[in-house]
C-alpha positions as a Markdown table, in Angstrom:
| # | Residue | x | y | z |
|---|---|---|---|---|
| 1 | Unk | 15.6 | 22.9 | 46.9 |
| 2 | Unk | 16.4 | 21.9 | 50.4 |
| 3 | Unk | 18.6 | 18.4 | 51.4 |
| 4 | Unk | 15.9 | 16.7 | 52.4 |
| 5 | Unk | 14.0 | 17.8 | 48.2 |
| 6 | Unk | 17.2 | 16.4 | 47.0 |
| 7 | Unk | 17.3 | 12.8 | 49.2 |
| 8 | Unk | 13.5 | 12.0 | 47.8 |
| 9 | Unk | 14.4 | 12.7 | 44.3 |
| 10 | Unk | 17.5 | 10.5 | 45.1 |
| 11 | Unk | 15.9 | 7.9 | 46.5 |
| 12 | Unk | 12.4 | 7.9 | 44.0 |
| 13 | Unk | 15.3 | 7.4 | 41.4 |
| 14 | Unk | 14.2 | 4.4 | 39.2 |
| 15 | Unk | 17.6 | 2.1 | 40.0 |
| 16 | Unk | 17.3 | -0.2 | 37.0 |
| 17 | Unk | 18.5 | 3.1 | 34.9 |
| 18 | Unk | 21.4 | 3.9 | 37.0 |
| 19 | Unk | 24.0 | 2.7 | 34.8 |
| 20 | Unk | 27.0 | 2.1 | 36.3 |
| 21 | Unk | 30.6 | 2.9 | 34.3 |
| 22 | Unk | 31.1 | -0.8 | 33.4 |
| 23 | Unk | 27.9 | -1.6 | 32.8 |
| 24 | Unk | 27.6 | 1.0 | 30.1 |
| 25 | Unk | 30.9 | 0.1 | 28.1 |
| 26 | Unk | 29.5 | -3.5 | 28.3 |
| 27 | Unk | 26.2 | -2.4 | 26.7 |
| 28 | Unk | 27.8 | -0.1 | 24.5 |
| 29 | Unk | 29.5 | -3.1 | 23.1 |
| 30 | Unk | 26.2 | -4.2 | 22.1 |
| 31 | Unk | 26.5 | -1.4 | 19.6 |
| 32 | Unk | 28.7 | -3.1 | 16.8 |
| 33 | Unk | 26.2 | -6.1 | 16.1 |
| 34 | Unk | 24.3 | -3.4 | 15.9 |
| 35 | Unk | 26.2 | -1.2 | 13.2 |
| 36 | Unk | 25.9 | -4.4 | 11.2 |
| 37 | Unk | 22.5 | -5.4 | 11.2 |
| 38 | Unk | 22.5 | -1.8 | 10.0 |
| 39 | Unk | 24.6 | -2.4 | 6.6 |
| 40 | Unk | 23.0 | -5.8 | 6.1 |
| 41 | Unk | 19.6 | -4.5 | 6.0 |
| 42 | Unk | 21.2 | -1.6 | 4.1 |
| 43 | Unk | 22.6 | -3.8 | 1.4 |
| 44 | Unk | 18.9 | -5.5 | 1.6 |
| 45 | Unk | 16.8 | -2.4 | 0.6 |
| 46 | Unk | 19.5 | -2.4 | -2.8 |
| 47 | Unk | 19.4 | -6.0 | -3.7 |
| 48 | Unk | 15.7 | -6.5 | -3.4 |
| 49 | Unk | 15.0 | -3.1 | -5.6 |
| 50 | Unk | 17.7 | -4.4 | -8.0 |
| 51 | Unk | 15.4 | -7.5 | -8.1 |
| 52 | Unk | 11.8 | -5.8 | -8.3 |
| 53 | Unk | 13.6 | -3.6 | -11.4 |
| 54 | Unk | 15.1 | -7.5 | -13.5 |
| 55 | Unk | 12.2 | -9.1 | -13.0 |
| 56 | Unk | 9.5 | -6.2 | -14.5 |
| 57 | Unk | 12.0 | -6.9 | -17.5 |
| 58 | Unk | 11.6 | -10.2 | -18.0 |
| 59 | Unk | 9.0 | -10.0 | -20.8 |
| 60 | Unk | 11.2 | -8.2 | -22.8 |
| 61 | Unk | 14.3 | -10.3 | -22.4 |
| 62 | Unk | 12.6 | -13.2 | -23.4 |
| 63 | Unk | 10.4 | -11.6 | -26.1 |
| 64 | Unk | 6.8 | -12.5 | -24.4 |
| 65 | Unk | 3.7 | -12.9 | -26.7 |
| 66 | Unk | 1.2 | -10.1 | -26.0 |
| 67 | Unk | -1.4 | -12.7 | -23.8 |
| 68 | Unk | 2.0 | -13.8 | -22.0 |
| 69 | Unk | 2.7 | -10.2 | -20.6 |
| 70 | Unk | -0.4 | -9.6 | -19.6 |
| 71 | Unk | -0.4 | -12.4 | -17.3 |
| 72 | Unk | 3.3 | -12.0 | -16.0 |
| 73 | Unk | 2.3 | -8.6 | -15.4 |
| 74 | Unk | -0.7 | -9.1 | -13.6 |
| 75 | Unk | 0.9 | -11.5 | -11.2 |
| 76 | Unk | 4.1 | -9.1 | -11.0 |
| 77 | Unk | 1.6 | -6.4 | -10.0 |
| 78 | Unk | 0.8 | -8.3 | -7.0 |
| 79 | Unk | 4.6 | -9.4 | -6.9 |
| 80 | Unk | 5.3 | -5.6 | -6.0 |
| 81 | Unk | 2.3 | -4.9 | -3.8 |
| 82 | Unk | 3.6 | -7.5 | -1.6 |
| 83 | Unk | 7.9 | -6.3 | -1.6 |
| 84 | Unk | 6.5 | -2.4 | -1.1 |
| 85 | Unk | 4.1 | -3.5 | 1.9 |
| 86 | Unk | 6.9 | -5.3 | 3.8 |
| 87 | Unk | 9.7 | -3.3 | 2.5 |
| 88 | Unk | 7.9 | 0.3 | 4.5 |
| 89 | Unk | 7.7 | -1.9 | 6.9 |
| 90 | Unk | 11.8 | -2.5 | 7.4 |
| 91 | Unk | 12.7 | 0.5 | 6.4 |
| 92 | Unk | 10.8 | 2.1 | 9.2 |
| 93 | Unk | 12.8 | -1.1 | 11.1 |
| 94 | Unk | 16.0 | 0.4 | 10.0 |
| 95 | Unk | 15.2 | 4.7 | 10.7 |
| 96 | Unk | 14.8 | 3.2 | 14.1 |
| 97 | Unk | 17.9 | 1.4 | 14.6 |
| 98 | Unk | 20.0 | 4.3 | 13.3 |
| 99 | Unk | 17.9 | 6.1 | 16.0 |
| 100 | Unk | 19.1 | 4.0 | 18.4 |
| 101 | Unk | 21.6 | 4.8 | 21.1 |
| 102 | Unk | 22.2 | 2.4 | 23.4 |
| 103 | Unk | 23.3 | 4.2 | 27.0 |
| 104 | Unk | 20.6 | 2.2 | 29.0 |
| 105 | Unk | 19.5 | -1.5 | 29.7 |
| 106 | Unk | 16.2 | -0.3 | 28.7 |
| 107 | Unk | 17.3 | 0.9 | 25.3 |
| 108 | Unk | 19.4 | -2.3 | 24.9 |
| 109 | Unk | 16.7 | -4.4 | 26.0 |
| 110 | Unk | 13.3 | -2.6 | 23.7 |
| 111 | Unk | 16.2 | -3.0 | 20.4 |
| 112 | Unk | 17.0 | -6.3 | 21.3 |
| 113 | Unk | 13.3 | -7.4 | 21.0 |
| 114 | Unk | 12.5 | -4.9 | 17.7 |
| 115 | Unk | 14.9 | -7.1 | 16.2 |
| 116 | Unk | 13.7 | -10.2 | 17.0 |
| 117 | Unk | 10.6 | -9.0 | 15.8 |
| 118 | Unk | 11.6 | -8.0 | 12.8 |
| 119 | Unk | 13.7 | -10.9 | 11.9 |
| 120 | Unk | 10.3 | -12.7 | 12.0 |
| 121 | Unk | 8.3 | -9.8 | 10.0 |
| 122 | Unk | 11.3 | -10.8 | 7.5 |
| 123 | Unk | 10.8 | -14.3 | 7.4 |
| 124 | Unk | 6.9 | -13.8 | 6.8 |
| 125 | Unk | 7.9 | -11.6 | 3.5 |
| 126 | Unk | 10.3 | -14.2 | 2.4 |
| 127 | Unk | 7.3 | -16.7 | 2.9 |
| 128 | Unk | 5.0 | -15.0 | 1.2 |
| 129 | Unk | 6.7 | -14.7 | -1.5 |
| 130 | Unk | 7.2 | -17.9 | -2.0 |
| 131 | Unk | 3.8 | -18.6 | -4.2 |
| 132 | Unk | 5.6 | -16.4 | -6.7 |
| 133 | Unk | 8.7 | -18.0 | -7.2 |
| 134 | Unk | 6.2 | -21.1 | -7.2 |
| 135 | Unk | 4.2 | -19.7 | -9.8 |
| 136 | Unk | 6.5 | -18.0 | -11.9 |
| 137 | Unk | 9.3 | -21.6 | -12.1 |
| 138 | Unk | 5.6 | -23.5 | -13.5 |
| 139 | Unk | 4.8 | -20.5 | -15.6 |
| 140 | Unk | 8.4 | -21.1 | -17.9 |
| 141 | Unk | 7.3 | -24.7 | -17.7 |
| 142 | Unk | 4.0 | -24.2 | -19.3 |
| 143 | Unk | 5.4 | -21.8 | -21.8 |
| 144 | Unk | 8.2 | -23.6 | -22.9 |
| 145 | Unk | 5.9 | -26.2 | -23.4 |
| 146 | Unk | 4.0 | -23.4 | -25.5 |
| 147 | Unk | 6.6 | -23.2 | -27.9 |
| 148 | Unk | 7.3 | -26.8 | -28.5 |
| 149 | Unk | 4.0 | -28.8 | -28.5 |
| 150 | Unk | 1.2 | -26.4 | -27.6 |
| 151 | Unk | 0.3 | -26.0 | -24.0 |
| 152 | Unk | -3.3 | -26.0 | -24.4 |
| 153 | Unk | -3.1 | -29.0 | -26.5 |
| 154 | Unk | -0.9 | -30.8 | -24.1 |
| 155 | Unk | -1.9 | -33.7 | -22.2 |
| 156 | Unk | -0.3 | -34.5 | -18.8 |
| 157 | Unk | 0.2 | -38.0 | -17.6 |
| 158 | Unk | -0.3 | -39.0 | -13.9 |
| 159 | Unk | 4.0 | -39.5 | -13.4 |
| 160 | Unk | 4.0 | -35.7 | -15.0 |
| 161 | Unk | 1.7 | -34.1 | -12.5 |
| 162 | Unk | 3.9 | -35.7 | -9.7 |
| 163 | Unk | 6.5 | -34.4 | -10.7 |
| 164 | Unk | 5.1 | -31.2 | -11.1 |
| 165 | Unk | 3.7 | -31.3 | -7.5 |
| 166 | Unk | 7.3 | -32.7 | -6.2 |
| 167 | Unk | 8.9 | -29.4 | -7.6 |
| 168 | Unk | 6.3 | -27.3 | -5.9 |
| 169 | Unk | 6.4 | -28.6 | -2.2 |
| 170 | Unk | 10.0 | -29.0 | -2.7 |
| 171 | Unk | 10.5 | -25.6 | -4.4 |
| 172 | Unk | 8.8 | -24.2 | -0.9 |
| 173 | Unk | 10.8 | -26.4 | 1.5 |
| 174 | Unk | 14.2 | -25.6 | -0.3 |
| 175 | Unk | 12.7 | -21.8 | 0.0 |
| 176 | Unk | 12.3 | -22.3 | 3.6 |
| 177 | Unk | 14.7 | -23.7 | 4.8 |
| 178 | Unk | 17.5 | -20.9 | 2.7 |
| 179 | Unk | 15.5 | -18.1 | 4.3 |
| 180 | Unk | 16.0 | -19.3 | 8.0 |
| 181 | Unk | 19.5 | -19.8 | 7.1 |
| 182 | Unk | 19.6 | -16.3 | 5.5 |
| 183 | Unk | 18.2 | -15.0 | 8.5 |
| 184 | Unk | 20.4 | -16.3 | 10.8 |
| 185 | Unk | 23.8 | -15.5 | 9.2 |
| 186 | Unk | 22.4 | -11.6 | 7.9 |
| 187 | Unk | 20.7 | -10.7 | 11.0 |
| 188 | Unk | 20.6 | -13.5 | 13.9 |
| 189 | Unk | 24.0 | -14.1 | 14.4 |
| 190 | Unk | 24.5 | -10.3 | 15.5 |
| 191 | Unk | 21.3 | -10.4 | 17.6 |
| 192 | Unk | 22.0 | -13.3 | 20.0 |
| 193 | Unk | 26.1 | -11.0 | 20.7 |
| 194 | Unk | 23.4 | -8.0 | 21.9 |
| 195 | Unk | 21.7 | -10.6 | 24.0 |
| 196 | Unk | 24.7 | -12.3 | 25.0 |
| 197 | Unk | 25.6 | -9.1 | 26.8 |
| 198 | Unk | 22.2 | -8.4 | 28.1 |
| 199 | Unk | 22.3 | -11.6 | 29.5 |
| 200 | Unk | 25.8 | -10.8 | 31.3 |
| 201 | Unk | 24.3 | -7.4 | 32.6 |
| 202 | Unk | 21.6 | -10.0 | 34.3 |
| 203 | Unk | 23.9 | -12.1 | 36.3 |
| 204 | Unk | 25.6 | -8.3 | 37.2 |
């Protein structure tokens, strides 16, 4: 390869991928919030799996009758299917983060947008579990009625029906607010730190 070939190769190289030492240090500073996201995701998997196991033992703990056990595990099987679907997606996201090395602007951009995308996926996961939470709460309420006054023969007044409706709405809104807070606390603030590094690189 002569001098002209070397010069052409240099001219054809993409300038946006050339990282100056100061920029490289700034990009690698994003590894700290990235490590925290990895740690939180790992803990999240443990909590989710333990929660699924605990919910599966509730009929045994509460000594449900055979009919209630059938209905409970029918709903529980749908709950587990939804959890497994989203947890598999989050697991692959975790694997991508573990394989990520922040050495170029491109890798920093890709990682940031992957984090933002999976934050929305996590919110979707939480909202998809909200109906199960409502059903579980109502199920325990109705189960309590059946133990005391016999649910099948129980007649609800308009005020009680309105109260049940209010409980459902309150539960859904509370779940949405709690979910937003959870995502921002454990993932959002670290994503903002990475975004700050990206903004600093744009200004140069």
